[in-house]
Tab-separated table of C-alpha atoms in Angstrom:
chain	number	residue	atom	x	y	z
B	12	MET	CA	0.000	0.000	0.000
B	13	ALA	CA	1.306	3.451	-0.937
B	14	PRO	CA	2.107	5.744	1.998
B	15	LYS	CA	-0.598	8.250	2.847
B	16	MET	CA	0.118	11.751	1.590
B	17	SER	CA	0.071	14.685	3.982
B	18	ASP	CA	-2.182	17.669	3.312
B	19	TYR	CA	0.910	19.637	2.313
B	20	GLN	CA	1.953	16.970	-0.194
B	21	LYS	CA	-1.569	16.900	-1.601
B	22	GLN	CA	-1.488	20.671	-2.052
B	23	LEU	CA	1.852	20.420	-3.858
B	24	ARG	CA	0.464	17.710	-6.135
B	25	ARG	CA	-2.626	19.815	-6.836
B	26	THR	CA	-0.384	22.756	-7.765
B	27	ASP	CA	1.682	20.532	-10.068
B	28	ILE	CA	-1.490	19.380	-11.800
B	29	LEU	CA	-2.732	22.927	-12.342
B	30	ASP	CA	0.666	24.102	-13.612
B	31	ALA	CA	0.795	21.257	-16.107
B	32	ALA	CA	-2.828	21.815	-17.096
B	33	GLU	CA	-2.135	25.492	-17.799
B	34	GLU	CA	0.601	24.537	-20.257
B	35	VAL	CA	-1.630	21.995	-21.977
B	36	PHE	CA	-4.630	24.328	-22.206
B	37	THR	CA	-2.418	27.121	-23.568
B	38	GLU	CA	-0.967	24.832	-26.220
B	39	ARG	CA	-4.090	22.916	-27.269
B	40	GLY	CA	-6.998	25.166	-26.328
B	41	TYR	CA	-9.903	24.184	-24.093
B	42	GLU	CA	-11.946	22.041	-26.481
B	43	HIS	CA	-8.991	19.995	-27.724
B	44	THR	CA	-7.547	19.284	-24.278
B	45	THR	CA	-8.468	15.996	-22.626
B	46	MET	CA	-8.002	14.655	-19.125
B	47	LYS	CA	-5.550	12.165	-20.685
B	48	ASP	CA	-3.435	15.073	-21.954
B	49	ILE	CA	-3.327	16.510	-18.453
B	50	TYR	CA	-2.457	13.367	-16.501
B	51	GLU	CA	0.207	12.403	-19.041
B	52	SER	CA	1.685	15.907	-18.879
B	53	VAL	CA	1.974	15.866	-15.084
B	54	GLY	CA	3.134	12.236	-14.982
B	55	LEU	CA	0.139	10.806	-13.125
B	56	SER	CA	-2.045	7.803	-13.738
B	57	ARG	CA	-5.642	8.319	-14.788
B	58	GLY	CA	-6.803	7.428	-11.290
B	59	GLY	CA	-4.212	9.732	-9.775
B	60	LEU	CA	-5.653	12.744	-11.589
B	61	TYR	CA	-9.261	11.823	-10.817
B	62	GLN	CA	-8.455	11.823	-7.109
B	63	TYR	CA	-8.145	15.602	-7.433
B	64	PHE	CA	-10.476	16.577	-10.274
B	65	SER	CA	-13.513	14.847	-11.710
B	66	ASN	CA	-13.421	16.393	-15.192
B	67	LYS	CA	-11.726	18.903	-17.490
B	68	GLN	CA	-14.162	21.692	-16.647
B	69	GLU	CA	-13.342	21.405	-12.951
B	70	VAL	CA	-9.611	21.572	-13.708
B	71	PHE	CA	-10.002	24.691	-15.839
B	72	GLU	CA	-12.370	26.480	-13.482
B	73	THR	CA	-10.026	25.779	-10.570
B	74	LEU	CA	-7.058	27.034	-12.571
B	75	ILE	CA	-8.529	30.404	-13.510
B	76	GLY	CA	-10.543	30.726	-10.301
B	77	ASP	CA	-7.424	30.315	-8.154
B	78	LYS	CA	-5.562	32.882	-10.250
B	79	LEU	CA	-8.320	35.471	-9.965
B	80	GLU	CA	-8.822	34.957	-6.226
B	81	GLU	CA	-5.077	35.279	-5.633
B	82	ILE	CA	-4.930	38.553	-7.585
B	83	HIS	CA	-8.042	39.840	-5.804
B	84	ASP	CA	-6.595	38.988	-2.366
B	85	ARG	CA	-3.194	40.497	-3.167
B	86	THR	CA	-4.906	43.651	-4.393
B	87	SER	CA	-6.935	43.983	-1.193
B	88	ALA	CA	-3.803	43.473	0.918
B	89	ALA	CA	-1.847	46.030	-1.119
B	90	LEU	CA	-4.582	48.636	-0.687
B	91	GLU	CA	-4.676	48.032	3.072
B	92	GLU	CA	-0.900	48.441	3.225
B	93	GLY	CA	-1.136	51.822	1.506
B	94	GLU	CA	0.226	50.977	-1.926
B	95	ASP	CA	-0.271	53.739	-4.499
B	96	PRO	CA	-3.633	53.037	-6.222
B	97	TRP	CA	-2.402	54.276	-9.595
B	98	ASN	CA	0.645	51.991	-9.597
B	99	LEU	CA	-1.556	49.115	-8.474
B	100	LEU	CA	-4.101	49.765	-11.222
B	101	LYS	CA	-1.371	49.831	-13.874
B	102	GLU	CA	0.093	46.594	-12.537
B	103	ARG	CA	-3.269	44.843	-12.687
B	104	LEU	CA	-3.841	46.077	-16.226
B	105	PHE	CA	-0.409	45.640	-17.768
B	106	GLY	CA	1.614	43.403	-15.448
B	107	GLU	CA	4.839	44.157	-13.614
B	108	GLU	CA	5.994	46.566	-16.330
B	109	LYS	CA	2.977	48.765	-15.515
B	110	GLN	CA	2.726	50.052	-19.062
B	111	PRO	CA	1.087	49.001	-22.337
B	112	ARG	CA	2.879	46.178	-24.104
B	113	GLU	CA	2.451	43.973	-27.163
B	114	LYS	CA	2.651	40.670	-25.295
B	115	ASN	CA	-0.656	38.904	-24.671
B	116	ASP	CA	-1.670	36.687	-21.776
B	117	PRO	CA	-1.346	33.250	-23.448
B	118	LEU	CA	-4.268	31.882	-21.434
B	119	ALA	CA	-6.676	34.714	-22.333
B	120	PRO	CA	-7.876	33.227	-25.665
B	121	VAL	CA	-8.462	29.882	-23.926
B	122	ILE	CA	-10.574	31.552	-21.241
B	123	LEU	CA	-12.600	33.243	-23.977
B	124	GLU	CA	-13.045	29.900	-25.751
B	125	PHE	CA	-14.211	28.287	-22.508
B	126	PHE	CA	-16.885	30.902	-21.875
B	127	VAL	CA	-18.064	31.094	-25.495
B	128	THR	CA	-18.362	27.342	-26.014
B	129	GLY	CA	-20.015	26.923	-22.618
B	130	ARG	CA	-22.333	29.934	-22.773
B	131	ASN	CA	-25.439	27.713	-22.678
B	132	ASP	CA	-24.148	25.653	-19.753
B	133	LEU	CA	-25.649	26.958	-16.510
B	134	SER	CA	-22.660	26.003	-14.350
B	135	ILE	CA	-20.193	27.713	-16.701
B	136	SER	CA	-22.454	30.751	-16.953
B	137	SER	CA	-22.566	31.019	-13.153
B	138	PHE	CA	-18.794	30.700	-12.958
B	139	ALA	CA	-18.362	33.407	-15.616
B	140	LYS	CA	-20.617	35.778	-13.687
B	141	GLU	CA	-18.631	35.225	-10.488
B	142	ARG	CA	-15.357	35.831	-12.327
B	143	TYR	CA	-16.797	39.037	-13.768
B	144	ARG	CA	-18.052	40.147	-10.346
B	145	LEU	CA	-14.648	39.652	-8.732
B	146	GLY	CA	-12.896	41.499	-11.549
B	147	VAL	CA	-15.233	44.484	-11.353
B	148	GLN	CA	-14.988	44.541	-7.558
B	149	MET	CA	-11.192	44.528	-7.674
B	150	TYR	CA	-10.951	47.479	-10.056
B	151	ALA	CA	-13.722	49.367	-8.257
B	152	ASN	CA	-11.886	48.971	-4.936
B	153	ILE	CA	-8.697	50.393	-6.435
B	154	ILE	CA	-10.572	53.363	-7.879
B	155	LYS	CA	-12.429	54.001	-4.616
B	156	LYS	CA	-9.170	53.981	-2.666
B	157	GLY	CA	-7.624	56.356	-5.179
B	158	ALA	CA	-10.566	58.727	-4.790
B	159	GLU	CA	-10.366	58.550	-0.980
B	160	THR	CA	-6.659	59.402	-0.981
B	161	GLY	CA	-6.972	62.183	-3.546
B	162	ARG	CA	-4.956	60.273	-6.146
B	163	PHE	CA	-8.001	60.145	-8.430
B	164	THR	CA	-10.923	62.466	-9.071
B	165	PRO	CA	-13.144	60.056	-11.036
B	166	ARG	CA	-15.476	61.463	-13.685
B	167	PHE	CA	-17.815	58.485	-13.226
B	168	ALA	CA	-18.775	56.179	-10.363
B	169	PRO	CA	-16.099	53.548	-9.571
B	170	PRO	CA	-18.323	50.580	-10.580
B	171	VAL	CA	-18.972	52.162	-13.992
B	172	LEU	CA	-15.275	52.735	-14.574
B	173	ALA	CA	-14.446	49.251	-13.287
B	174	ARG	CA	-16.896	47.623	-15.709
B	175	SER	CA	-15.391	49.619	-18.564
B	176	ILE	CA	-11.914	48.383	-17.657
B	177	VAL	CA	-13.084	44.760	-17.543
B	178	ALA	CA	-14.809	45.260	-20.901
B	179	PHE	CA	-11.492	46.475	-22.322
B	180	THR	CA	-9.449	43.558	-20.991
B	181	ASP	CA	-12.010	41.000	-22.170
B	182	GLY	CA	-12.311	42.835	-25.478
B	183	ILE	CA	-8.599	42.444	-26.160
B	184	ALA	CA	-9.023	38.681	-25.795
B	185	VAL	CA	-11.940	38.721	-28.257
B	186	ASP	CA	-9.951	40.856	-30.677
B	187	THR	CA	-6.970	38.514	-30.441
B	188	ALA	CA	-9.153	35.469	-31.108
B	189	LEU	CA	-10.861	37.044	-34.124
B	190	ALA	CA	-8.149	39.207	-35.671
B	191	GLY	CA	-4.970	37.399	-34.650
B	192	LYS	CA	-1.875	39.194	-35.915
B	193	GLU	CA	-3.921	42.215	-36.971
B	194	VAL	CA	-4.378	43.141	-33.311
B	195	ARG	CA	-2.273	46.072	-32.162
B	196	LYS	CA	-2.387	45.332	-28.466
B	197	LYS	CA	0.210	47.880	-27.428
B	198	GLU	CA	-1.444	50.720	-29.350
B	199	GLN	CA	-4.930	49.713	-28.225
B	200	SER	CA	-3.682	49.505	-24.647
B	201	GLU	CA	-2.115	52.951	-24.943
B	202	LEU	CA	-5.514	54.266	-26.002
B	203	ILE	CA	-7.259	52.842	-22.938
B	204	TYR	CA	-4.329	53.966	-20.764
B	205	ASP	CA	-4.799	57.580	-21.888
B	206	THR	CA	-8.566	57.249	-21.490
B	207	ILE	CA	-8.222	55.964	-17.920
B	208	ILE	CA	-5.900	58.836	-16.995
B	209	HIS	CA	-8.505	61.263	-18.321
B	210	MET	CA	-11.473	59.540	-16.673
B	211	LEU	CA	-9.739	59.222	-13.302
B	212	LYS	CA	-8.034	62.633	-13.425
B	213	VAL	CA	-4.906	61.016	-12.027
B	214	GLN	CA	-2.959	63.386	-9.779
């Protein structure tokens, strides 16, 4: 009989599975990825993978759900610690460089595919709404903190601005999926960057 794994070892194994799954989903897309692809990629048996996840949808939802919750929690902690709201907003929009760039999030088109192909599935629809809610809440919290500290003087209510930002980030993924190399992500991001500065009246 195999030795019983500790909770810590189980968490490490779960992380390994999700890391491997991210690579597979990025390479093959959501529809073309199978549970077999995932357990072979991480070096597990079929039964070994099913001890952690019952199907491909659960793997993918856990992968992107964990990422979003981590970003949301880190954002809340940063705001409580007094991090500059404008720097934080730029980091959430553009990554560590905090400025528009050409590079795309390789998982973004896969997330779009997941939500589009599953739009008539109630469980996927509910998951999409929760993801959207967390994203809007995160941006709204940053904008509210910026207004409270005098860093921003928003022209519109924080939730309205937050929804517009989420629409932009999701729109880039749609554009990438439909237009491919025709997308000018850096230039389009510069446009929204300038728009945000204007709408927030960044000090």
